Amino acid sequence: MVHYGHSNQLRQARAMGDYLIVGVHTDEEIAKHKGPPVFTQEERYKMVQAIKWVDEIAPGAPYVTTLETLDKYNCDFCVHGDDITLTIDGKDTYEEVKTAGRYRECKRTQGVSTTDLVGRMLLMTKAHHSNIDEDLDYRKHTDNFGKGPKGHSPWTGVSQFLQTSQKIIQFASGKEPQPGDTIIYVAGAFDLFHIGHVDFLEKVHQLSERPYIIAGLHFDQEVNRYKGKNYPIMNIHERTLSVLACRYVSEVVIGAPYAVTADLLDHFRVTLVCHGMTEVVSDKDGSDPYEEPKRRGIFQLVDSGSNLTTDLIVQRIIKNRLEFEARNQKKEAKELAVLEAMKKLEEKH
């Protein structure tokens, strides 16, 4: 997956130098070392390219980073998070570059991991939303859900992410609209920020010479009203960072009203309001949330050309989860068989 934890790592890496090249693995490499990827390589290339701290991507980068790779892209050093990554045979994938002194480390973002996000999707409870008391049932579930053989749970369960003003400042562009900019407003959940969102924002960005895109994010309870189930999977704090990391977005409204009002349009001096091809659910009172921009003649539908939705991603993950578990069980069975054989040999001698 690609989430704001990754974006934060790229932001830190970019700050260590002048030009950031991000190596992205193929589906085949990921399947071999980690299990089935959630997004295809084409989707991941585009997603990473859309993160504003990335200068260039290296498609099909090898899983093990070698000095040869660094030299090929004319890089002084490589950066990785402070969590260890191992190859299938248990070797540190960064051994060679570490020995050569061409390795730097950055801090992992606390409170988010692909594992945790997948857990939220599968558990279908709302305990990860902001403003909801922690659900004890959910804690019990997550504890059982992720228990490994040692009985310790890798699942943090409920979102442990703590938003701070510092984090928002680090992610924000800090740019104000300039005279001559076209101020474009888009609104939505932008949940599990994905390639469908990127394609849509890129298309909106192309509508003007000098676009200034403001994304209005709805609060968790509002999103849950029109999306149902346990949506949003990411709470408002997490969605804020995900959208701010995108190079096409200039500003985010944290907790935007569902109806795009005259007040909002006047306050931000909005010249254009865009919406994708997804269904627009009526407001609580049955009215059209885009009534005012339509009345002003500034509303425009934009076709992203992508059919990917948050729902589809959740479906992919649930399907992958089964493959992933099967793969791990096979691997475990093999290891146990080897141990068993060794034990028998010892007994014979």
Tab-separated table of C-alpha atoms in Angstrom:
chain	number	residue	atom	x	y	z
A	1	MET	CA	0.000	0.000	0.000
A	2	VAL	CA	0.942	3.666	-0.058
A	3	HIS	CA	-0.063	5.668	3.029
A	4	TYR	CA	0.909	8.849	4.895
A	5	GLY	CA	3.534	6.918	6.892
A	6	HIS	CA	5.382	6.363	3.617
A	7	SER	CA	4.880	10.009	2.603
A	8	ASN	CA	6.366	11.108	5.916
A	9	GLN	CA	9.395	8.895	5.314
A	10	LEU	CA	9.860	10.435	1.845
A	11	ARG	CA	9.536	13.924	3.340
A	12	GLN	CA	12.322	13.160	5.837
A	13	ALA	CA	14.491	11.589	3.142
A	14	ARG	CA	14.079	14.614	0.853
A	15	ALA	CA	15.203	16.892	3.695
A	16	MET	CA	18.509	14.980	3.929
A	17	GLY	CA	19.580	15.950	0.412
A	18	ASP	CA	18.682	17.925	-2.715
A	19	TYR	CA	17.110	15.407	-5.078
A	20	LEU	CA	15.019	12.390	-4.157
A	21	ILE	CA	14.758	9.312	-6.359
A	22	VAL	CA	12.358	6.657	-5.097
A	23	GLY	CA	12.884	3.049	-6.141
A	24	VAL	CA	9.590	1.194	-6.507
A	25	HIS	CA	9.503	-2.622	-6.705
A	26	THR	CA	7.591	-4.665	-9.266
A	27	ASP	CA	4.600	-6.789	-8.278
A	28	GLU	CA	6.713	-9.895	-8.852
A	29	GLU	CA	9.446	-8.793	-6.397
A	30	ILE	CA	6.891	-7.896	-3.723
A	31	ALA	CA	4.972	-11.154	-4.141
A	32	LYS	CA	8.255	-13.036	-3.753
A	33	HIS	CA	9.459	-11.267	-0.608
A	34	LYS	CA	6.347	-10.007	1.148
A	35	GLY	CA	3.098	-11.361	-0.286
A	36	PRO	CA	0.514	-10.036	-2.741
A	37	PRO	CA	0.649	-6.247	-3.280
A	38	VAL	CA	-2.569	-4.228	-2.800
A	39	PHE	CA	-1.875	-1.867	-5.713
A	40	THR	CA	-0.389	-2.934	-9.074
A	41	GLN	CA	3.082	-1.640	-9.978
A	42	GLU	CA	1.606	0.869	-12.467
A	43	GLU	CA	-0.694	2.209	-9.738
A	44	ARG	CA	2.175	2.387	-7.259
A	45	TYR	CA	4.476	4.208	-9.703
A	46	LYS	CA	1.799	6.843	-10.226
A	47	MET	CA	0.947	7.111	-6.516
A	48	VAL	CA	4.569	7.656	-5.488
A	49	GLN	CA	5.119	10.158	-8.319
A	50	ALA	CA	2.161	12.173	-6.946
A	51	ILE	CA	3.815	12.624	-3.517
A	52	LYS	CA	5.191	16.148	-3.462
A	53	TRP	CA	8.654	15.401	-2.067
A	54	VAL	CA	9.497	12.942	-4.863
A	55	ASP	CA	11.671	14.260	-7.711
A	56	GLU	CA	11.863	11.061	-9.728
A	57	ILE	CA	10.952	7.392	-9.476
A	58	ALA	CA	13.031	4.364	-10.448
A	59	PRO	CA	10.508	1.757	-11.645
A	60	GLY	CA	11.330	-1.910	-11.101
A	61	ALA	CA	13.955	-1.225	-8.434
A	62	PRO	CA	15.583	-4.391	-7.049
A	63	TYR	CA	14.400	-5.532	-3.605
A	64	VAL	CA	17.976	-5.538	-2.331
A	65	THR	CA	19.588	-2.114	-2.683
A	66	THR	CA	23.149	-2.504	-3.975
A	67	LEU	CA	25.951	-0.002	-4.541
A	68	GLU	CA	25.483	-0.723	-8.247
A	69	THR	CA	21.899	0.606	-8.045
A	70	LEU	CA	23.020	3.748	-6.178
A	71	ASP	CA	25.730	4.400	-8.787
A	72	LYS	CA	23.343	3.746	-11.675
A	73	TYR	CA	21.068	6.587	-10.472
A	74	ASN	CA	24.016	8.734	-9.405
A	75	CYS	CA	22.917	8.747	-5.736
A	76	ASP	CA	25.196	9.641	-2.835
A	77	PHE	CA	23.296	7.530	-0.319
A	78	CYS	CA	20.019	5.722	0.318
A	79	VAL	CA	17.506	6.223	3.120
A	80	HIS	CA	15.257	3.715	4.880
A	81	GLY	CA	13.043	3.709	7.962
A	82	ASP	CA	14.398	2.495	11.284
A	83	ASP	CA	12.608	-0.860	10.953
A	84	ILE	CA	14.679	-3.740	9.632
A	85	THR	CA	13.863	-5.351	6.268
A	86	LEU	CA	14.940	-8.879	5.501
A	87	THR	CA	15.120	-10.887	2.285
A	88	ILE	CA	13.463	-14.318	1.995
A	89	ASP	CA	16.599	-15.943	3.352
A	90	GLY	CA	16.713	-13.611	6.351
A	91	LYS	CA	19.516	-11.263	5.265
A	92	ASP	CA	19.471	-7.501	5.937
A	93	THR	CA	18.610	-5.949	2.569
A	94	TYR	CA	20.800	-2.904	3.307
A	95	GLU	CA	23.960	-4.699	4.432
A	96	GLU	CA	26.109	-3.728	1.435
A	97	VAL	CA	25.274	-0.010	1.426
A	98	LYS	CA	25.630	0.187	5.217
A	99	THR	CA	29.152	-1.244	5.054
A	100	ALA	CA	30.058	1.315	2.374
A	101	GLY	CA	28.764	4.179	4.549
A	102	ARG	CA	26.083	5.121	2.015
A	103	TYR	CA	23.047	4.521	4.208
A	104	ARG	CA	20.946	6.957	6.280
A	105	GLU	CA	17.981	6.250	8.479
A	106	CYS	CA	14.771	8.131	9.208
A	107	LYS	CA	12.121	7.606	11.878
A	108	ARG	CA	9.046	5.513	11.179
A	109	THR	CA	5.720	7.289	11.619
A	110	GLN	CA	4.117	6.150	14.852
A	111	GLY	CA	0.546	4.908	14.757
A	112	VAL	CA	0.195	3.698	11.195
A	113	SER	CA	1.128	0.583	9.283
A	114	THR	CA	-0.294	-1.320	6.339
A	115	THR	CA	-0.998	-4.147	8.789
A	116	ASP	CA	-3.078	-1.902	11.027
A	117	LEU	CA	-5.058	-0.459	8.101
A	118	VAL	CA	-5.836	-3.962	6.827
A	119	GLY	CA	-6.926	-4.889	10.355
A	120	ARG	CA	-9.404	-2.007	10.438
A	121	MET	CA	-10.897	-3.062	7.106
A	122	LEU	CA	-11.363	-6.650	8.199
A	123	LEU	CA	-12.754	-5.912	11.646
A	124	MET	CA	-15.528	-3.659	10.370
A	125	THR	CA	-15.890	-1.685	13.614
A	126	LYS	CA	-15.838	2.087	13.972
A	127	ALA	CA	-13.370	2.324	16.838
A	128	HIS	CA	-10.745	4.016	14.628
A	129	HIS	CA	-12.955	7.078	14.009
A	130	SER	CA	-12.131	10.242	15.876
A	131	ASN	CA	-14.499	11.268	18.717
A	132	ILE	CA	-15.659	7.734	19.429
A	133	ASP	CA	-14.869	6.143	22.769
A	134	GLU	CA	-12.592	3.203	22.376
A	135	ASP	CA	-14.586	0.068	21.803
A	136	LEU	CA	-13.483	-2.604	24.278
A	137	ASP	CA	-14.849	-5.339	22.080
A	138	TYR	CA	-12.619	-4.046	19.312
A	139	ARG	CA	-9.556	-4.221	21.544
A	140	LYS	CA	-10.409	-7.827	22.436
A	141	HIS	CA	-10.878	-8.654	18.743
A	142	THR	CA	-7.635	-7.080	17.620
A	143	ASP	CA	-5.745	-8.810	20.365
A	144	ASN	CA	-6.951	-12.213	19.148
A	145	PHE	CA	-6.777	-11.228	15.512
A	146	GLY	CA	-3.060	-10.566	15.373
A	147	LYS	CA	-1.682	-12.987	17.950
A	148	GLY	CA	1.359	-14.718	16.577
A	149	PRO	CA	2.793	-17.959	17.953
A	150	LYS	CA	4.498	-16.004	20.762
A	151	GLY	CA	1.112	-14.585	21.728
A	152	HIS	CA	2.168	-11.003	21.190
A	153	SER	CA	0.011	-8.908	18.922
A	154	PRO	CA	1.553	-6.874	16.090
A	155	TRP	CA	-1.794	-5.088	15.667
A	156	THR	CA	-2.134	-1.710	17.263
A	157	GLY	CA	-5.871	-2.071	16.642
A	158	VAL	CA	-7.414	1.321	17.118
A	159	SER	CA	-5.595	4.117	15.308
A	160	GLN	CA	-2.777	5.124	17.619
A	161	PHE	CA	-1.944	8.090	15.452
A	162	LEU	CA	-1.671	11.353	17.402
A	163	GLN	CA	-2.099	14.459	15.307
A	164	THR	CA	0.078	17.442	16.194
A	165	SER	CA	0.274	20.927	14.708
A	166	GLN	CA	3.929	20.191	13.913
A	167	LYS	CA	2.997	17.267	11.678
A	168	ILE	CA	0.433	19.390	9.799
A	169	ILE	CA	3.010	22.174	9.322
A	170	GLN	CA	5.555	19.670	7.977
A	171	PHE	CA	3.042	18.374	5.411
A	172	ALA	CA	1.363	21.687	4.499
A	173	SER	CA	2.495	23.684	1.470
A	174	GLY	CA	2.252	26.988	3.339
A	175	LYS	CA	1.442	28.679	-0.001
A	176	GLU	CA	-1.358	31.202	-0.195
A	177	PRO	CA	-3.304	31.815	-3.395
A	178	GLN	CA	-1.654	34.453	-5.598
A	179	PRO	CA	-3.405	36.963	-7.875
A	180	GLY	CA	-4.160	35.193	-11.139
A	181	ASP	CA	-4.582	31.761	-9.507
A	182	THR	CA	-7.741	29.778	-10.245
A	183	ILE	CA	-9.095	28.691	-6.870
A	184	ILE	CA	-10.695	25.274	-7.275
A	185	TYR	CA	-12.640	23.552	-4.505
A	186	VAL	CA	-13.100	19.768	-4.297
A	187	ALA	CA	-14.756	17.914	-1.411
A	188	GLY	CA	-15.012	14.357	-0.179
A	189	ALA	CA	-13.755	11.689	2.189
A	190	PHE	CA	-10.496	10.992	0.323
A	191	ASP	CA	-10.333	7.795	2.363
A	192	LEU	CA	-7.343	5.431	1.921
A	193	PHE	CA	-5.927	8.008	-0.500
A	194	HIS	CA	-5.489	6.041	-3.741
A	195	ILE	CA	-4.852	6.219	-7.471
A	196	GLY	CA	-8.498	7.150	-8.212
A	197	HIS	CA	-8.034	10.262	-6.064
A	198	VAL	CA	-4.669	11.023	-7.689
A	199	ASP	CA	-6.114	10.716	-11.216
A	200	PHE	CA	-9.045	12.969	-10.278
A	201	LEU	CA	-6.840	15.654	-8.680
A	202	GLU	CA	-4.415	15.531	-11.607
A	203	LYS	CA	-7.312	16.111	-14.057
A	204	VAL	CA	-8.619	19.001	-11.917
A	205	HIS	CA	-5.097	20.436	-11.798
A	206	GLN	CA	-4.995	20.444	-15.614
A	207	LEU	CA	-8.157	22.593	-15.859
A	208	SER	CA	-6.194	25.771	-15.304
A	209	GLU	CA	-2.859	27.414	-16.064
A	210	ARG	CA	-2.377	28.311	-12.394
A	211	PRO	CA	-4.565	26.066	-10.238
A	212	TYR	CA	-4.849	26.454	-6.458
A	213	ILE	CA	-6.723	23.370	-5.284
A	214	ILE	CA	-8.468	23.358	-1.912
A	215	ALA	CA	-9.662	19.939	-0.714
A	216	GLY	CA	-12.539	19.909	1.777
A	217	LEU	CA	-12.431	16.822	3.990
A	218	HIS	CA	-15.583	15.734	5.789
A	219	PHE	CA	-15.473	14.675	9.446
A	220	ASP	CA	-15.618	10.930	10.202
A	221	GLN	CA	-19.260	10.956	11.356
A	222	GLU	CA	-20.324	12.749	8.153
A	223	VAL	CA	-18.450	10.268	5.949
A	224	ASN	CA	-20.018	7.404	7.879
A	225	ARG	CA	-23.481	8.898	7.267
A	226	TYR	CA	-23.117	8.741	3.485
A	227	LYS	CA	-20.729	5.786	3.131
A	228	GLY	CA	-22.059	3.490	5.878
A	229	LYS	CA	-20.357	0.320	7.206
A	230	ASN	CA	-17.214	1.272	9.130
A	231	TYR	CA	-16.100	3.989	6.705
A	232	PRO	CA	-13.931	6.001	6.781
A	233	ILE	CA	-11.106	3.490	7.277
A	234	MET	CA	-8.746	6.408	8.001
A	235	ASN	CA	-9.849	9.061	10.452
A	236	ILE	CA	-9.878	12.798	9.735
A	237	HIS	CA	-6.326	13.338	11.053
A	238	GLU	CA	-4.899	10.620	8.844
A	239	ARG	CA	-6.876	11.714	5.790
A	240	THR	CA	-5.628	15.291	6.263
A	241	LEU	CA	-1.979	14.213	5.972
A	242	SER	CA	-2.677	11.843	3.067
A	243	VAL	CA	-4.223	14.633	0.996
A	244	LEU	CA	-1.630	17.258	1.991
A	245	ALA	CA	1.135	14.944	0.755
A	246	CYS	CA	-0.284	15.100	-2.786
A	247	ARG	CA	1.539	17.539	-5.086
A	248	TYR	CA	-1.703	18.770	-6.718
A	249	VAL	CA	-3.286	19.996	-3.473
A	250	SER	CA	-2.492	23.436	-2.054
A	251	GLU	CA	-4.749	23.527	1.007
A	252	VAL	CA	-7.058	21.303	3.056
A	253	VAL	CA	-10.196	22.220	4.997
A	254	ILE	CA	-10.241	19.900	8.006
A	255	GLY	CA	-13.885	19.026	8.598
A	256	ALA	CA	-15.579	20.816	5.698
A	257	PRO	CA	-19.366	21.240	5.743
A	258	TYR	CA	-21.135	18.660	3.585
A	259	ALA	CA	-23.098	21.312	1.712
A	260	VAL	CA	-20.846	23.656	-0.280
A	261	THR	CA	-22.288	26.912	1.022
A	262	ALA	CA	-22.158	30.518	-0.198
A	263	ASP	CA	-20.090	31.310	2.920
A	264	LEU	CA	-17.451	28.749	2.017
A	265	LEU	CA	-17.272	29.847	-1.632
A	266	ASP	CA	-16.960	33.532	-0.678
A	267	HIS	CA	-14.488	32.909	2.143
A	268	PHE	CA	-12.007	31.079	-0.132
A	269	ARG	CA	-12.938	33.121	-3.257
A	270	VAL	CA	-13.636	29.891	-5.149
A	271	THR	CA	-13.884	30.156	-8.940
A	272	LEU	CA	-14.628	26.508	-9.704
A	273	VAL	CA	-16.073	23.531	-7.797
A	274	CYS	CA	-15.317	20.040	-9.130
A	275	HIS	CA	-16.665	16.582	-8.354
A	276	GLY	CA	-15.731	13.180	-9.807
A	277	MET	CA	-18.077	10.664	-11.386
A	278	THR	CA	-19.019	9.047	-8.057
A	279	GLU	CA	-22.558	9.317	-6.730
A	280	VAL	CA	-23.434	12.475	-4.786
A	281	VAL	CA	-25.492	11.543	-1.717
A	282	SER	CA	-28.059	14.149	-0.626
A	283	ASP	CA	-27.516	16.186	2.531
A	284	LYS	CA	-29.360	15.270	5.760
A	285	ASP	CA	-32.341	17.431	4.728
A	286	GLY	CA	-32.506	15.841	1.274
A	287	SER	CA	-30.945	18.807	-0.543
A	288	ASP	CA	-28.147	18.710	-3.129
A	289	PRO	CA	-24.817	19.599	-1.426
A	290	TYR	CA	-23.699	21.298	-4.677
A	291	GLU	CA	-26.852	23.427	-5.081
A	292	GLU	CA	-25.041	26.762	-4.507
A	293	PRO	CA	-22.075	26.230	-6.900
A	294	LYS	CA	-24.549	24.955	-9.521
A	295	ARG	CA	-26.682	28.087	-9.042
A	296	ARG	CA	-23.565	30.219	-9.596
A	297	GLY	CA	-22.645	28.227	-12.707
A	298	ILE	CA	-19.229	27.219	-11.311
A	299	PHE	CA	-19.827	23.477	-10.843
A	300	GLN	CA	-18.018	20.982	-13.083
A	301	LEU	CA	-17.974	17.184	-13.237
A	302	VAL	CA	-14.514	15.745	-13.892
A	303	ASP	CA	-13.945	12.203	-15.128
A	304	SER	CA	-10.751	10.810	-13.597
A	305	GLY	CA	-10.701	7.942	-16.097
A	306	SER	CA	-10.125	5.605	-13.137
A	307	ASN	CA	-12.748	3.249	-11.768
A	308	LEU	CA	-10.870	2.561	-8.530
A	309	THR	CA	-12.813	3.353	-5.344
A	310	THR	CA	-12.063	2.826	-1.661
A	311	ASP	CA	-14.637	-0.019	-1.740
A	312	LEU	CA	-12.706	-1.835	-4.468
A	313	ILE	CA	-9.458	-1.526	-2.516
A	314	VAL	CA	-11.079	-3.015	0.574
A	315	GLN	CA	-12.383	-5.901	-1.583
A	316	ARG	CA	-8.902	-6.490	-3.051
A	317	ILE	CA	-7.420	-6.560	0.431
A	318	ILE	CA	-9.935	-9.027	1.796
A	319	LYS	CA	-9.263	-11.294	-1.206
A	320	ASN	CA	-5.479	-10.889	-0.778
A	321	ARG	CA	-5.706	-11.561	2.925
A	322	LEU	CA	-6.711	-15.162	2.204
A	323	GLU	CA	-3.814	-15.630	-0.242
A	324	PHE	CA	-1.461	-14.048	2.250
A	325	GLU	CA	-2.544	-16.344	5.078
A	326	ALA	CA	-2.287	-19.406	2.843
A	327	ARG	CA	1.243	-18.420	1.836
A	328	ASN	CA	2.339	-17.930	5.460
A	329	GLN	CA	0.790	-21.207	6.581
A	330	LYS	CA	2.618	-23.070	3.793
A	331	LYS	CA	5.889	-21.448	4.780
A	332	GLU	CA	5.317	-22.300	8.446
A	333	ALA	CA	4.415	-25.915	7.616
A	334	LYS	CA	7.661	-26.240	5.624
A	335	GLU	CA	9.721	-24.859	8.507
A	336	LEU	CA	8.014	-27.182	10.987
A	337	ALA	CA	8.645	-30.173	8.701
A	338	VAL	CA	12.353	-29.300	8.578
A	339	LEU	CA	12.503	-29.021	12.381
A	340	GLU	CA	10.680	-32.330	12.756
A	341	ALA	CA	13.138	-34.063	10.371
A	342	MET	CA	16.127	-32.643	12.244
A	343	LYS	CA	14.719	-33.839	15.536
A	344	LYS	CA	14.292	-37.391	14.163
A	345	LEU	CA	17.882	-37.399	12.895
A	346	GLU	CA	19.149	-36.387	16.332
A	347	GLU	CA	17.136	-39.134	18.009
A	348	LYS	CA	18.684	-41.769	15.704
A	349	HIS	CA	22.264	-40.787	16.559
